[in-house]
Coordinates of C-alpha atoms in Angstrom, one line a residue:
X30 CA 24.3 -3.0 -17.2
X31 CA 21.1 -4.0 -14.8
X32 CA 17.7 -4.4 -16.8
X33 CA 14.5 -3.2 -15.0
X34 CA 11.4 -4.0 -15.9
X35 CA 9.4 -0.5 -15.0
X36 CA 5.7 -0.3 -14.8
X37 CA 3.4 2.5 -14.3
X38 CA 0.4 2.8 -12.8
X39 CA -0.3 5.9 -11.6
X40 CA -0.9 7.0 -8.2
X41 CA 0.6 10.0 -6.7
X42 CA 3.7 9.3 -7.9
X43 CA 2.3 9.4 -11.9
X44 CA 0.1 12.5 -11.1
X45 CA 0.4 16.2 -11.4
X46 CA -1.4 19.1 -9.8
X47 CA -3.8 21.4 -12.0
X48 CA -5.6 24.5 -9.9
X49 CA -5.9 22.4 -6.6
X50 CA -6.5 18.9 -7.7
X51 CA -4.2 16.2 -8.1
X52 CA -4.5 13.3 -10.7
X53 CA -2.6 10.5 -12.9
X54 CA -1.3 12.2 -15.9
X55 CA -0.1 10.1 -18.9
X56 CA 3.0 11.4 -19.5
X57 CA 4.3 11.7 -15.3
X58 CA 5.6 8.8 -14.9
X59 CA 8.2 9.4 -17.1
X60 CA 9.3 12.5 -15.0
X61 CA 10.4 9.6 -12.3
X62 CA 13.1 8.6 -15.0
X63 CA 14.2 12.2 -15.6
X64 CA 14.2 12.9 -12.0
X65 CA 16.6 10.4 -11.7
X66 CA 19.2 10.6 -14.3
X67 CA 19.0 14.8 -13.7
X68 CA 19.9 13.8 -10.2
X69 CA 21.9 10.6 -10.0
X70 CA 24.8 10.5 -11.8
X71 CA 24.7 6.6 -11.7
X72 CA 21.5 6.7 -13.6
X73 CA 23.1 5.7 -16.9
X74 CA 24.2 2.3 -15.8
X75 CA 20.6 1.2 -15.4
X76 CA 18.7 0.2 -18.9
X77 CA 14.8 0.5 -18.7
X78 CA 12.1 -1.0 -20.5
X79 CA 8.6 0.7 -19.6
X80 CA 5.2 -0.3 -19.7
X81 CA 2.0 0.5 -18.6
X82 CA -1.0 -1.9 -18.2
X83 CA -3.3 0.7 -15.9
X84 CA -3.5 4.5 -15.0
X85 CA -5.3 5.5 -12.1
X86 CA -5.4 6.6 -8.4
X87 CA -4.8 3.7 -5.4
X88 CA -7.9 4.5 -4.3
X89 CA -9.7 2.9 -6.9
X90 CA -7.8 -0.3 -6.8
X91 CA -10.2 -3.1 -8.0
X92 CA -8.7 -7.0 -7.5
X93 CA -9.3 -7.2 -11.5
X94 CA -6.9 -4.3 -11.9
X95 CA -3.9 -6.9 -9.4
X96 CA -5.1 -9.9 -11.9
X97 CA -4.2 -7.3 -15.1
X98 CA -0.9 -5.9 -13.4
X99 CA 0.3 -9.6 -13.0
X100 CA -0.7 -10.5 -16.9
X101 CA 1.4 -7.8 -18.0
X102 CA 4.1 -8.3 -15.8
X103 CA 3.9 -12.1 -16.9
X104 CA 3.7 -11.2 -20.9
X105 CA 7.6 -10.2 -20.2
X106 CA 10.7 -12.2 -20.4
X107 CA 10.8 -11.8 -16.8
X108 CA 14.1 -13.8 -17.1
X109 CA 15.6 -11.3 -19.0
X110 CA 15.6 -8.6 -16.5
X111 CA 17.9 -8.0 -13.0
X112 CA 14.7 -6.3 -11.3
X113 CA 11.0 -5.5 -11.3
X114 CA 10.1 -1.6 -10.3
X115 CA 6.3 -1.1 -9.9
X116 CA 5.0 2.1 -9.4
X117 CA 2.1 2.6 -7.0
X118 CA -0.2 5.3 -5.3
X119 CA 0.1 4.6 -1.2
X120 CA -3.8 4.4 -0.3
X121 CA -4.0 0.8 -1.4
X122 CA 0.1 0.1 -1.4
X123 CA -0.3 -2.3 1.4
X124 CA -3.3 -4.7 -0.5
X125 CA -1.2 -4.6 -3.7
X126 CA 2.1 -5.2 -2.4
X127 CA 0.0 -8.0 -0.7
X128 CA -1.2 -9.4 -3.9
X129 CA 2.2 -9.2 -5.9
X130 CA 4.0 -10.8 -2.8
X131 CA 1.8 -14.3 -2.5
X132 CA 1.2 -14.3 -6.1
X133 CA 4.8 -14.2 -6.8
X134 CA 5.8 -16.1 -4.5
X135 CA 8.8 -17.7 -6.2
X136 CA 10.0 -15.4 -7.8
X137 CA 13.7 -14.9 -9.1
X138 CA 14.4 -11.7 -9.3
X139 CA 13.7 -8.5 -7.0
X140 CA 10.0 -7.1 -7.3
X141 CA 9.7 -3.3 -6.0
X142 CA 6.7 -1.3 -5.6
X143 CA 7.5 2.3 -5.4
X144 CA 5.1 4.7 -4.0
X145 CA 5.4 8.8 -3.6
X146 CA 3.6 11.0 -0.6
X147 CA 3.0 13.5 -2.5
X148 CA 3.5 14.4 -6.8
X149 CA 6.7 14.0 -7.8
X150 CA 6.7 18.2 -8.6
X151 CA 6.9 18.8 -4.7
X152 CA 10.2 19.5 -3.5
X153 CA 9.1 17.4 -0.4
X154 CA 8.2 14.1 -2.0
X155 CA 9.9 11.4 -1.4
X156 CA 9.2 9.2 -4.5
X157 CA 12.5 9.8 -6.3
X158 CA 14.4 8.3 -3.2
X159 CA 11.8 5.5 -2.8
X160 CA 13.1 4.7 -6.5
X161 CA 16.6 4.9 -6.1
X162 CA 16.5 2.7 -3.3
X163 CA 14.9 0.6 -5.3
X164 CA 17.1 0.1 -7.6
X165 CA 20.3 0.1 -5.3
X166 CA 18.6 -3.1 -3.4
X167 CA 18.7 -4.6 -7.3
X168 CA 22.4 -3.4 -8.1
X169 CA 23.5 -4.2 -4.2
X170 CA 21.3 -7.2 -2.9
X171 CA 19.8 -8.9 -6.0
X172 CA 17.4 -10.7 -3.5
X173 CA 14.4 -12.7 -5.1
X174 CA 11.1 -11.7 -3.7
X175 CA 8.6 -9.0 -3.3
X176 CA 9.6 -5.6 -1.2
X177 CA 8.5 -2.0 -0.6
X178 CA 11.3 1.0 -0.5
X179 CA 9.8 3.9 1.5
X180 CA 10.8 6.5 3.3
X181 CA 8.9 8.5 6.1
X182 CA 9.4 12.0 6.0
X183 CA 12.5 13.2 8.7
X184 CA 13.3 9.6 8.7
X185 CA 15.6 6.8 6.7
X186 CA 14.4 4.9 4.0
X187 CA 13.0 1.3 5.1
X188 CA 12.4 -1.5 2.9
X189 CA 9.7 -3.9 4.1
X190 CA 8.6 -7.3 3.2
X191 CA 5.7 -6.9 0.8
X192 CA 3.5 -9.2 2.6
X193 CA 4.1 -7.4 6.2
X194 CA 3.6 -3.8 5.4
X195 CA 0.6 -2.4 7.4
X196 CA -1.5 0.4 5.3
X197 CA -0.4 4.3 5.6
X198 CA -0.9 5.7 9.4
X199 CA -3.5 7.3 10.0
X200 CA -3.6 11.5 9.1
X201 CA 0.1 10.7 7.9
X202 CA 2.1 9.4 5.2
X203 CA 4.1 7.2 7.0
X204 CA 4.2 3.1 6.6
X205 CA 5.3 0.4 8.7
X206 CA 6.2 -3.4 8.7
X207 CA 4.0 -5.3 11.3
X208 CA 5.3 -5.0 14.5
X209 CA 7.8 -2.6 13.6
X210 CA 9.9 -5.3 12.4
X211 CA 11.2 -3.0 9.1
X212 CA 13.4 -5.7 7.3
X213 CA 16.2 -2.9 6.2
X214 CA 17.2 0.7 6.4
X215 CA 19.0 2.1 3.4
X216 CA 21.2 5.4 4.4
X217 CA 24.3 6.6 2.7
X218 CA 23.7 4.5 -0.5
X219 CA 24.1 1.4 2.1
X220 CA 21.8 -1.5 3.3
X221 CA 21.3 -2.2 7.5
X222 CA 19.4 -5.4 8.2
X223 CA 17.5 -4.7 10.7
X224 CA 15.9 -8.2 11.3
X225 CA 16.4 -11.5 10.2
X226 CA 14.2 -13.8 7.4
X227 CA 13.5 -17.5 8.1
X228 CA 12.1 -18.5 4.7
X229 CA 12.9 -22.2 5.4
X230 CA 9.0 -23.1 6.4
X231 CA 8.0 -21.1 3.1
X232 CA 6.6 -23.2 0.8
X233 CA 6.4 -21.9 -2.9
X234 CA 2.7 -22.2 -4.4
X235 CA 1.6 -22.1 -8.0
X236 CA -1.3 -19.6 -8.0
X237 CA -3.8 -18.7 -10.8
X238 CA -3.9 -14.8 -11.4
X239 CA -7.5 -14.7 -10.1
X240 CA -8.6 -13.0 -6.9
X241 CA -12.4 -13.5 -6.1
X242 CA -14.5 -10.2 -5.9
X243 CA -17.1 -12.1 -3.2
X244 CA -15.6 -11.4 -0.1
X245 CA -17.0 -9.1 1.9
X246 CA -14.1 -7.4 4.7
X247 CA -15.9 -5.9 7.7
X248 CA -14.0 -3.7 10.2
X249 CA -15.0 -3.2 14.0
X250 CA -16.0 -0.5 15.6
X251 CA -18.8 0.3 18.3
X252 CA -21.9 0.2 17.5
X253 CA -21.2 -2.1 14.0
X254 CA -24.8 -2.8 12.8
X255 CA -24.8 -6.4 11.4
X256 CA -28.2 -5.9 10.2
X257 CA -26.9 -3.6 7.3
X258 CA -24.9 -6.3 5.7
X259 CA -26.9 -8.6 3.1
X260 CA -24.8 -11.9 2.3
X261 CA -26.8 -13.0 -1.0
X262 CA -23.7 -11.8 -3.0
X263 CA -21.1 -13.3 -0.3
X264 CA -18.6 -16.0 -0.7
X265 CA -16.9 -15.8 2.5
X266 CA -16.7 -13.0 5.0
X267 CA -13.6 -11.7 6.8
X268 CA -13.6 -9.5 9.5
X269 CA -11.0 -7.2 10.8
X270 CA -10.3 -7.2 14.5
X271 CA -9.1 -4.7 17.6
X272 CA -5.2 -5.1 18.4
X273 CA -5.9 -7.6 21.0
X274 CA -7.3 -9.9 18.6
X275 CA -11.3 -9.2 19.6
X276 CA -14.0 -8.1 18.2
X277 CA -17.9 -7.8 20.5
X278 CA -19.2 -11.0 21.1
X279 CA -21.7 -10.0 23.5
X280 CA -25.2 -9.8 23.5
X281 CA -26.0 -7.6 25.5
X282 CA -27.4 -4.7 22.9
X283 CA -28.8 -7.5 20.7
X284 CA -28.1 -9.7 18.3
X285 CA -27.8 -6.9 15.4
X286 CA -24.8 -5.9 17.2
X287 CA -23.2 -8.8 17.8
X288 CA -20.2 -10.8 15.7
X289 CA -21.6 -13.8 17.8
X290 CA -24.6 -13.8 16.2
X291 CA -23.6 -12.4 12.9
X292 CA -21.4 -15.6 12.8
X293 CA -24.3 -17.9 13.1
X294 CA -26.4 -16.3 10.2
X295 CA -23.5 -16.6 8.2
X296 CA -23.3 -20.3 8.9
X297 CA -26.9 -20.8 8.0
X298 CA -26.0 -19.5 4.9
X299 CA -23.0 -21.9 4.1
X300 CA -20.7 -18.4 4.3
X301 CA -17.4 -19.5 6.3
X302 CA -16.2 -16.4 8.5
X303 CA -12.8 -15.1 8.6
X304 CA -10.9 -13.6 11.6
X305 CA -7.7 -11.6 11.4
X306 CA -5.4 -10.3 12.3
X307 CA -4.4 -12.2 15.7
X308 CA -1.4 -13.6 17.1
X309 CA -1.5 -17.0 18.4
X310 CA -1.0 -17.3 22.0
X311 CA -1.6 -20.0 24.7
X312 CA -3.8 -17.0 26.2
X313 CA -7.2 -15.3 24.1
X314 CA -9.4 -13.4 25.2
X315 CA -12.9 -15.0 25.8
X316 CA -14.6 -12.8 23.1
X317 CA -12.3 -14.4 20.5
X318 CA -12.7 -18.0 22.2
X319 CA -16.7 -17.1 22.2
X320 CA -16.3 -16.6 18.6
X321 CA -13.9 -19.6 17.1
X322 CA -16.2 -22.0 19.2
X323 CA -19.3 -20.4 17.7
X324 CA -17.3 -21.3 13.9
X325 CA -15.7 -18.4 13.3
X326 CA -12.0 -19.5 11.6
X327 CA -9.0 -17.7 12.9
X328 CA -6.3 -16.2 10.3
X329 CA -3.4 -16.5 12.8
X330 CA -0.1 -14.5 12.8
X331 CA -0.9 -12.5 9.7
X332 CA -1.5 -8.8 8.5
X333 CA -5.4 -8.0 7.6
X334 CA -4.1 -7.1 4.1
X335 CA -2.4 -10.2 3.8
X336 CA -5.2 -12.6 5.0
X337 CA -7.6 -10.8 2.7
X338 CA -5.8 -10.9 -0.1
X339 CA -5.1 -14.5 0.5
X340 CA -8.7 -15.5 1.3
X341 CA -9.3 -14.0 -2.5
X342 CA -6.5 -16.2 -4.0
X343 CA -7.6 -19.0 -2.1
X344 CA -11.1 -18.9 -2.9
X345 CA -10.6 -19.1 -6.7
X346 CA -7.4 -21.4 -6.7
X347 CA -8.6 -24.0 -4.4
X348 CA -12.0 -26.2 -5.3
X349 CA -12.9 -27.3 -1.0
X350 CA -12.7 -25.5 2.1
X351 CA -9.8 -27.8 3.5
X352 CA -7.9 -27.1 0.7
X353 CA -8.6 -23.3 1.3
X354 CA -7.8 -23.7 4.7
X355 CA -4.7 -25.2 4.5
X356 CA -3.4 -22.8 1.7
X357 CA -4.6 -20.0 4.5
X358 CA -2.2 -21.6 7.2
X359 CA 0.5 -22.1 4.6
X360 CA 3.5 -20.0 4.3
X361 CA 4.5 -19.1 0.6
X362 CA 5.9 -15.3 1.2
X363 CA 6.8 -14.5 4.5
X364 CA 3.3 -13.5 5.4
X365 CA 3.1 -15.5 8.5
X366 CA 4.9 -13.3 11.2
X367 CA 6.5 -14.1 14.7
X368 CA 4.7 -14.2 17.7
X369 CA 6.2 -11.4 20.0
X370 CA 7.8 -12.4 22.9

């Protein structure tokens, strides 16, 4: 009989709705397991063991609340059991499915976070499938590693690599894998790879629960008034960039809105700048040149959640920049992704 090791906590999947607002309730995450055996006839082969370190919405995801979930999973015999189910709200999925997949890198057994689009009450939601292919990929595949179940409404279920899912569409409820490369698609109670996993340049890392809380993530858009952002507080600064790899180096509408110049008051401040996500080509754009030759360091070839999530393992594991910077480049998960052809 498969052992899972279940844990709550929260999200839309552990919340109800009470005269037009939905929130975690204490008791709803045990509905998932009723759900199931009510509607699986399967159910009973599985044996549970539940726990809950947190209760709350994604949305207010703090990296102190990744550093508790990991404790508690940790405080387990994680030996003992076939699987690991996690259960998640979707607004932050991405950044914690990001965080459980570098931090447990090496892992043994299956790790599966399990979201919902909406509370489990709606006949629409698609949580209780999201579970049950959760645990099918345990019984069936057994593989060791971190991965995300989920299925789009009017669409199969997908299971992605935890480190290459993208955050929820926007106006939708829909996820991806980066680049649409969706690892498998689960239909009739049967697995479809849809693309293959080189994990023979992944090299396992032993990481320190601790995610800094000093890096400030800046996304682009036009207009982005540098001016408003004070650094005092600031380890290191990442910023997000446009699909093509850019972000405004020019100076033409002043330094204030400029990453060019941005870049240089953070280097007179000892405050290393991140860039991601790119894909490293023998072509860039001169923007992006502009800005690596100003000092700018480029995460290649990874997801924005990843490289953030990283950059705040990195940044409290590693005592030196080099040391940071090779851990960056380094893959342990399958973060790093193919360039497309």
């Amino acid at each position: 009989m498969p052992k899972i090791l279940l844990v709550f906590t929260g999200g839309t999947i552990g919340s109800t709705v009470l005269n037009g607002t939905i929130d975690t309730s204490q008791k709803q995450g045990f509905k998932l397991l009723e759900l199931f055996k009510n509607n699986y006839p399967d159910s009973q082969q599985f044996q549970f063991k539940t726990i809950q370190p947190v209760q709350l919405l994604s949305e207010n995801v703090f990296p102190s609340i990744w550093e508790k979930l990991i404790q508690a999973i940790e405080a387990e015999n994680i030996s003992q059991y076939d699987g690991i189910i996690v259960t998640h709200g979707t607004d932050t999925l991405a950044f914690t499915a990001a965080a459980l997949g570098l931090y447990f890198n090496s892992i043994k057994i299956p790790l599966l976070l399990v979201s919902s689009d909406f509370p489990l009450d709606k006949l629409q939601a698609n949580g209780l499938s999201n579970f049950n292919c959760a645990l099918q990929f345990i019984l069936q595949r057994a593989e060791k590693g971190v991965f995300v179940p989920y299925r789009n409404q009017n669409k199969t279920t997908s299971v992605h690599i935890a480190t290459r899912l993208a955050s929820c569409l926007q106006l939708s409820g829909d996820f991806i894998s980066v680049q649409h490369k969706t690892y498998l698609q689960f239909e009739n109670n049967t697995f479809q790879q849809l693309c293959s996993l080189d994990k023979s340049n992944c090299q396992p890392v032993k990481l320190n629960p601790i995610f800094s809380k000093k890096v400030l993530l800046i996304k682009p858009y036009p207009g982005l008034d540098y001016s408003l952002f004070k650094l005092d507080q600031v380890d290191a600064v990442i910023h997000d960039l446009y699909h093509s790899g850019t972000a405004c180096a020019a100076l033409d509408w002043g330094n204030h809105y400029s990453l060019s110049a941005f870049i240089e008051k953070c280097h007179k401040s000892d405050i290393t700048c991140y860039m991601a996500p790119a894909i490293k080509n023998t072509e860039v754009y001169d923007s992006t040149q502009t800005l690596v030759k100003l000092g700018a360091k480029m995460i290649w070839n990874m997801s924005i959640e990843s490289a953030y999530v990283k950059l705040l393992l990195g940044l409290n594991n590693f005592v030196d920049s080099h040391a940071v910077d090779h851990f960056l480049t380094t893959d342990i998960a399958l973060e790093h992704v193919e360039r497309q052809q």
